[in-house]
Amino acid sequence: MADQTDQRDALRPITRVAAVLFYSGAVVLAVFGIGALFSDDFSFLGVGAGEVCLTTSEYQIPIGSDTSPVPNVVHLSSELARVCTTAPTGGAIALGLLCSLPNVVLFLGASWMVLGVSRIAGRERVFSEPVVASLRRLAWWVVIGGVVAAAIQSWAEANLVALIIPDSHSDAPRAFMTNFPWGVLFAGVGVFTVARIVRLGVRETRAG
């Protein structure tokens, strides 16, 4: 019992951090989402205040000139441009949300699962089958969710740019390669590795 209490105390900081990330993210999502629906002063994930905007790669934007610049575009750097429409249709609003919302869902889901892993580890033993199963679920969520989120974001980004700028060079496959979540995949592999280590620890505990 004392060992389990010590484990719970050791895991408490992780539980608190995961809880803060999840609940604060959910509150911000709700507040700004409702604000964007009912107020012209709120902008939520690039949508709101009477416009839809996104930051995209410069290669998708047609080349203008000093005397005839491309409308609705602000060039932020040699690689990035901000594209906006001040008269968004329902389709533009939906695409604008899809450019960012999948990553928000991925983050909130991962935070919730980390919170679940820490709670299960505190309730059970750290080297236990429930912890291994929870870590594997988290790893699959991160790996599959990261790729799916990047695919949805890239598709929405290319279609929104094409909707705002009809003669754009929008290209969903190229956008997907640009947005490919290498860091998220490495994080998922790291979680799989931790799950494997915990699994080995479970076997050694049983053998001992």
mmCIF file of C-alpha atoms in Angstrom, residues 21-202:
data_model
loop_
_atom_site.group_PDB
_atom_site.id
_atom_site.type_symbol
_atom_site.label_atom_id
_atom_site.label_comp_id
_atom_site.label_asym_id
_atom_site.label_seq_id
_atom_site.Cartn_x
_atom_site.Cartn_y
_atom_site.Cartn_z
ATOM 1 C CA LEU A 21 -3.671 21.143 -20.568
ATOM 2 C CA PHE A 22 -6.906 19.309 -21.310
ATOM 3 C CA TYR A 23 -9.362 21.414 -19.314
ATOM 4 C CA SER A 24 -7.789 24.766 -20.188
ATOM 5 C CA GLY A 25 -7.734 23.773 -23.864
ATOM 6 C CA ALA A 26 -11.381 22.716 -23.715
ATOM 7 C CA VAL A 27 -12.389 25.961 -22.002
ATOM 8 C CA VAL A 28 -10.507 28.125 -24.520
ATOM 9 C CA LEU A 29 -12.039 26.135 -27.370
ATOM 10 C CA ALA A 30 -15.538 26.601 -25.983
ATOM 11 C CA VAL A 31 -15.146 30.311 -25.146
ATOM 12 C CA PHE A 32 -13.649 31.365 -28.460
ATOM 13 C CA GLY A 33 -15.930 29.044 -30.434
ATOM 14 C CA ILE A 34 -19.060 30.508 -28.862
ATOM 15 C CA GLY A 35 -17.603 34.007 -29.141
ATOM 16 C CA ALA A 36 -16.959 33.592 -32.861
ATOM 17 C CA LEU A 37 -20.545 32.423 -33.370
ATOM 18 C CA PHE A 38 -22.215 35.298 -31.555
ATOM 19 C CA SER A 39 -19.775 38.213 -31.786
ATOM 20 C CA ASP A 40 -18.078 39.989 -34.678
ATOM 21 C CA ASP A 41 -15.118 40.823 -32.417
ATOM 22 C CA PHE A 42 -13.982 37.214 -31.923
ATOM 23 C CA SER A 43 -11.798 35.207 -34.264
ATOM 24 C CA PHE A 44 -11.567 31.467 -33.730
ATOM 25 C CA LEU A 45 -9.005 29.313 -35.584
ATOM 26 C CA GLY A 46 -8.816 31.915 -38.345
ATOM 27 C CA VAL A 47 -12.613 32.215 -38.591
ATOM 28 C CA GLY A 48 -14.645 35.119 -37.261
ATOM 29 C CA ALA A 49 -14.810 38.897 -37.197
ATOM 30 C CA GLY A 50 -16.436 38.730 -40.627
ATOM 31 C CA GLU A 51 -13.527 36.972 -42.346
ATOM 32 C CA VAL A 52 -11.747 33.675 -42.876
ATOM 33 C CA CYS A 53 -7.942 33.628 -42.947
ATOM 34 C CA LEU A 54 -5.165 31.094 -43.112
ATOM 35 C CA THR A 55 -1.392 31.141 -43.316
ATOM 36 C CA THR A 56 -0.152 28.984 -46.162
ATOM 37 C CA SER A 57 2.947 28.246 -48.193
ATOM 38 C CA GLU A 58 4.006 30.889 -50.697
ATOM 39 C CA TYR A 59 4.153 28.377 -53.565
ATOM 40 C CA GLN A 60 0.334 28.159 -53.611
ATOM 41 C CA ILE A 61 -0.021 31.876 -54.341
ATOM 42 C CA PRO A 62 0.191 33.131 -57.957
ATOM 43 C CA ILE A 63 2.898 35.696 -58.647
ATOM 44 C CA GLY A 64 1.639 39.271 -58.820
ATOM 45 C CA SER A 65 3.488 42.497 -59.378
ATOM 46 C CA ASP A 66 3.979 45.786 -57.558
ATOM 47 C CA THR A 67 1.360 47.455 -59.759
ATOM 48 C CA SER A 68 -1.025 44.494 -59.779
ATOM 49 C CA PRO A 69 -0.704 42.551 -56.527
ATOM 50 C CA VAL A 70 -2.732 39.420 -55.900
ATOM 51 C CA PRO A 71 -5.859 40.408 -53.954
ATOM 52 C CA ASN A 72 -6.643 38.982 -50.487
ATOM 53 C CA VAL A 73 -2.974 38.085 -49.909
ATOM 54 C CA VAL A 74 -0.410 39.421 -47.450
ATOM 55 C CA HIS A 75 3.110 38.099 -48.037
ATOM 56 C CA LEU A 76 4.617 37.379 -44.622
ATOM 57 C CA SER A 77 7.981 36.068 -45.843
ATOM 58 C CA SER A 78 9.604 34.362 -48.802
ATOM 59 C CA GLU A 79 7.899 31.127 -47.751
ATOM 60 C CA LEU A 80 4.639 32.128 -46.082
ATOM 61 C CA ALA A 81 1.611 34.171 -47.071
ATOM 62 C CA ARG A 82 -1.641 35.026 -45.299
ATOM 63 C CA VAL A 83 -4.798 34.614 -47.358
ATOM 64 C CA CYS A 84 -8.105 36.133 -46.248
ATOM 65 C CA THR A 85 -11.629 36.626 -47.511
ATOM 66 C CA THR A 86 -13.879 39.264 -45.976
ATOM 67 C CA ALA A 87 -17.047 37.781 -47.460
ATOM 68 C CA PRO A 88 -16.828 34.125 -46.446
ATOM 69 C CA THR A 89 -19.389 31.605 -47.628
ATOM 70 C CA GLY A 90 -20.483 28.644 -45.530
ATOM 71 C CA GLY A 91 -18.021 26.472 -47.428
ATOM 72 C CA ALA A 92 -15.161 28.882 -46.736
ATOM 73 C CA ILE A 93 -16.004 28.907 -43.022
ATOM 74 C CA ALA A 94 -16.091 25.092 -42.898
ATOM 75 C CA LEU A 95 -12.770 24.822 -44.738
ATOM 76 C CA GLY A 96 -11.241 27.474 -42.477
ATOM 77 C CA LEU A 97 -12.181 25.468 -39.398
ATOM 78 C CA LEU A 98 -10.851 22.248 -40.927
ATOM 79 C CA CYS A 99 -7.482 23.937 -41.448
ATOM 80 C CA SER A 100 -6.908 24.029 -37.671
ATOM 81 C CA LEU A 101 -9.571 22.059 -35.802
ATOM 82 C CA PRO A 102 -8.123 18.552 -36.423
ATOM 83 C CA ASN A 103 -4.873 19.487 -34.656
ATOM 84 C CA VAL A 104 -6.845 20.915 -31.728
ATOM 85 C CA VAL A 105 -8.821 17.668 -31.443
ATOM 86 C CA LEU A 106 -5.557 15.698 -31.652
ATOM 87 C CA PHE A 107 -4.032 17.773 -28.843
ATOM 88 C CA LEU A 108 -7.091 17.537 -26.575
ATOM 89 C CA GLY A 109 -7.411 13.800 -27.164
ATOM 90 C CA ALA A 110 -3.740 13.210 -26.394
ATOM 91 C CA SER A 111 -3.962 15.325 -23.221
ATOM 92 C CA TRP A 112 -7.011 13.349 -22.070
ATOM 93 C CA MET A 113 -5.225 10.048 -22.712
ATOM 94 C CA VAL A 114 -2.082 11.157 -20.854
ATOM 95 C CA LEU A 115 -4.351 12.086 -17.952
ATOM 96 C CA GLY A 116 -5.892 8.609 -18.154
ATOM 97 C CA VAL A 117 -2.493 6.882 -18.215
ATOM 98 C CA SER A 118 -1.308 8.743 -15.124
ATOM 99 C CA ARG A 119 -4.536 7.980 -13.255
ATOM 100 C CA ILE A 120 -4.407 4.284 -14.144
ATOM 101 C CA ALA A 121 -0.739 4.105 -13.156
ATOM 102 C CA GLY A 122 -1.608 5.698 -9.816
ATOM 103 C CA ARG A 123 -4.522 3.337 -9.229
ATOM 104 C CA GLU A 124 -2.740 0.195 -10.429
ATOM 105 C CA ARG A 125 0.974 -0.437 -10.443
ATOM 106 C CA VAL A 126 3.141 1.390 -12.997
ATOM 107 C CA PHE A 127 4.273 -1.954 -14.414
ATOM 108 C CA SER A 128 0.810 -3.352 -15.119
ATOM 109 C CA GLU A 129 -1.192 -4.471 -18.146
ATOM 110 C CA PRO A 130 -3.735 -1.612 -17.904
ATOM 111 C CA VAL A 131 -0.894 0.915 -18.144
ATOM 112 C CA VAL A 132 0.557 -0.889 -21.175
ATOM 113 C CA ALA A 133 -2.855 -0.890 -22.886
ATOM 114 C CA SER A 134 -3.372 2.815 -22.145
ATOM 115 C CA LEU A 135 0.058 3.717 -23.503
ATOM 116 C CA ARG A 136 -0.601 1.777 -26.685
ATOM 117 C CA ARG A 137 -3.941 3.539 -27.188
ATOM 118 C CA LEU A 138 -2.175 6.873 -26.713
ATOM 119 C CA ALA A 139 0.542 5.917 -29.205
ATOM 120 C CA TRP A 140 -1.964 4.842 -31.879
ATOM 121 C CA TRP A 141 -3.987 8.017 -31.307
ATOM 122 C CA VAL A 142 -0.893 10.168 -31.797
ATOM 123 C CA VAL A 143 0.409 8.296 -34.868
ATOM 124 C CA ILE A 144 -2.856 7.753 -36.751
ATOM 125 C CA GLY A 145 -4.434 10.980 -35.526
ATOM 126 C CA GLY A 146 -1.398 13.012 -36.538
ATOM 127 C CA VAL A 147 -1.435 11.692 -40.098
ATOM 128 C CA VAL A 148 -5.219 12.052 -40.444
ATOM 129 C CA ALA A 149 -5.144 15.587 -39.022
ATOM 130 C CA ALA A 150 -2.380 16.591 -41.448
ATOM 131 C CA ALA A 151 -4.304 15.093 -44.382
ATOM 132 C CA ILE A 152 -7.527 16.919 -43.477
ATOM 133 C CA GLN A 153 -5.652 20.174 -42.860
ATOM 134 C CA SER A 154 -3.832 19.930 -46.208
ATOM 135 C CA TRP A 155 -7.007 19.139 -48.148
ATOM 136 C CA ALA A 156 -8.898 21.992 -46.492
ATOM 137 C CA GLU A 157 -6.008 24.415 -46.952
ATOM 138 C CA ALA A 158 -5.649 23.679 -50.673
ATOM 139 C CA ASN A 159 -9.399 23.971 -51.280
ATOM 140 C CA LEU A 160 -9.729 27.181 -49.249
ATOM 141 C CA VAL A 161 -6.860 28.818 -51.140
ATOM 142 C CA ALA A 162 -8.468 27.751 -54.434
ATOM 143 C CA LEU A 163 -11.814 29.160 -53.259
ATOM 144 C CA ILE A 164 -10.343 32.541 -52.306
ATOM 145 C CA ILE A 165 -7.880 32.772 -55.217
ATOM 146 C CA PRO A 166 -9.286 30.908 -58.248
ATOM 147 C CA ASP A 167 -5.973 30.979 -60.180
ATOM 148 C CA SER A 168 -3.895 29.734 -57.238
ATOM 149 C CA HIS A 169 -1.450 26.847 -57.412
ATOM 150 C CA SER A 170 -3.264 24.921 -54.679
ATOM 151 C CA ASP A 171 -2.053 21.343 -54.415
ATOM 152 C CA ALA A 172 -3.335 19.112 -51.605
ATOM 153 C CA PRO A 173 -0.672 16.336 -51.964
ATOM 154 C CA ARG A 174 2.147 18.877 -51.890
ATOM 155 C CA ALA A 175 0.533 20.644 -48.954
ATOM 156 C CA PHE A 176 0.330 17.276 -47.170
ATOM 157 C CA MET A 177 4.055 16.716 -47.662
ATOM 158 C CA THR A 178 4.721 20.217 -46.329
ATOM 159 C CA ASN A 179 2.472 19.616 -43.295
ATOM 160 C CA PHE A 180 3.560 16.009 -42.717
ATOM 161 C CA PRO A 181 3.732 15.543 -38.917
ATOM 162 C CA TRP A 182 7.220 14.102 -38.515
ATOM 163 C CA GLY A 183 7.481 15.357 -34.943
ATOM 164 C CA VAL A 184 4.134 13.801 -34.010
ATOM 165 C CA LEU A 185 5.176 10.471 -35.525
ATOM 166 C CA PHE A 186 8.428 10.482 -33.552
ATOM 167 C CA ALA A 187 6.415 11.235 -30.395
ATOM 168 C CA GLY A 188 4.125 8.298 -31.154
ATOM 169 C CA VAL A 189 7.095 5.985 -31.665
ATOM 170 C CA GLY A 190 8.451 7.210 -28.339
ATOM 171 C CA VAL A 191 5.190 6.302 -26.595
ATOM 172 C CA PHE A 192 5.251 2.858 -28.237
ATOM 173 C CA THR A 193 8.793 2.431 -26.907
ATOM 174 C CA VAL A 194 7.701 3.365 -23.383
ATOM 175 C CA ALA A 195 4.792 0.903 -23.657
ATOM 176 C CA ARG A 196 7.233 -1.822 -24.697
ATOM 177 C CA ILE A 197 9.542 -1.048 -21.769
ATOM 178 C CA VAL A 198 6.622 -1.148 -19.332
ATOM 179 C CA ARG A 199 5.505 -4.454 -20.882
ATOM 180 C CA LEU A 200 8.967 -5.927 -20.272
ATOM 181 C CA GLY A 201 8.778 -4.628 -16.711
ATOM 182 C CA VAL A 202 5.451 -6.440 -16.247
#
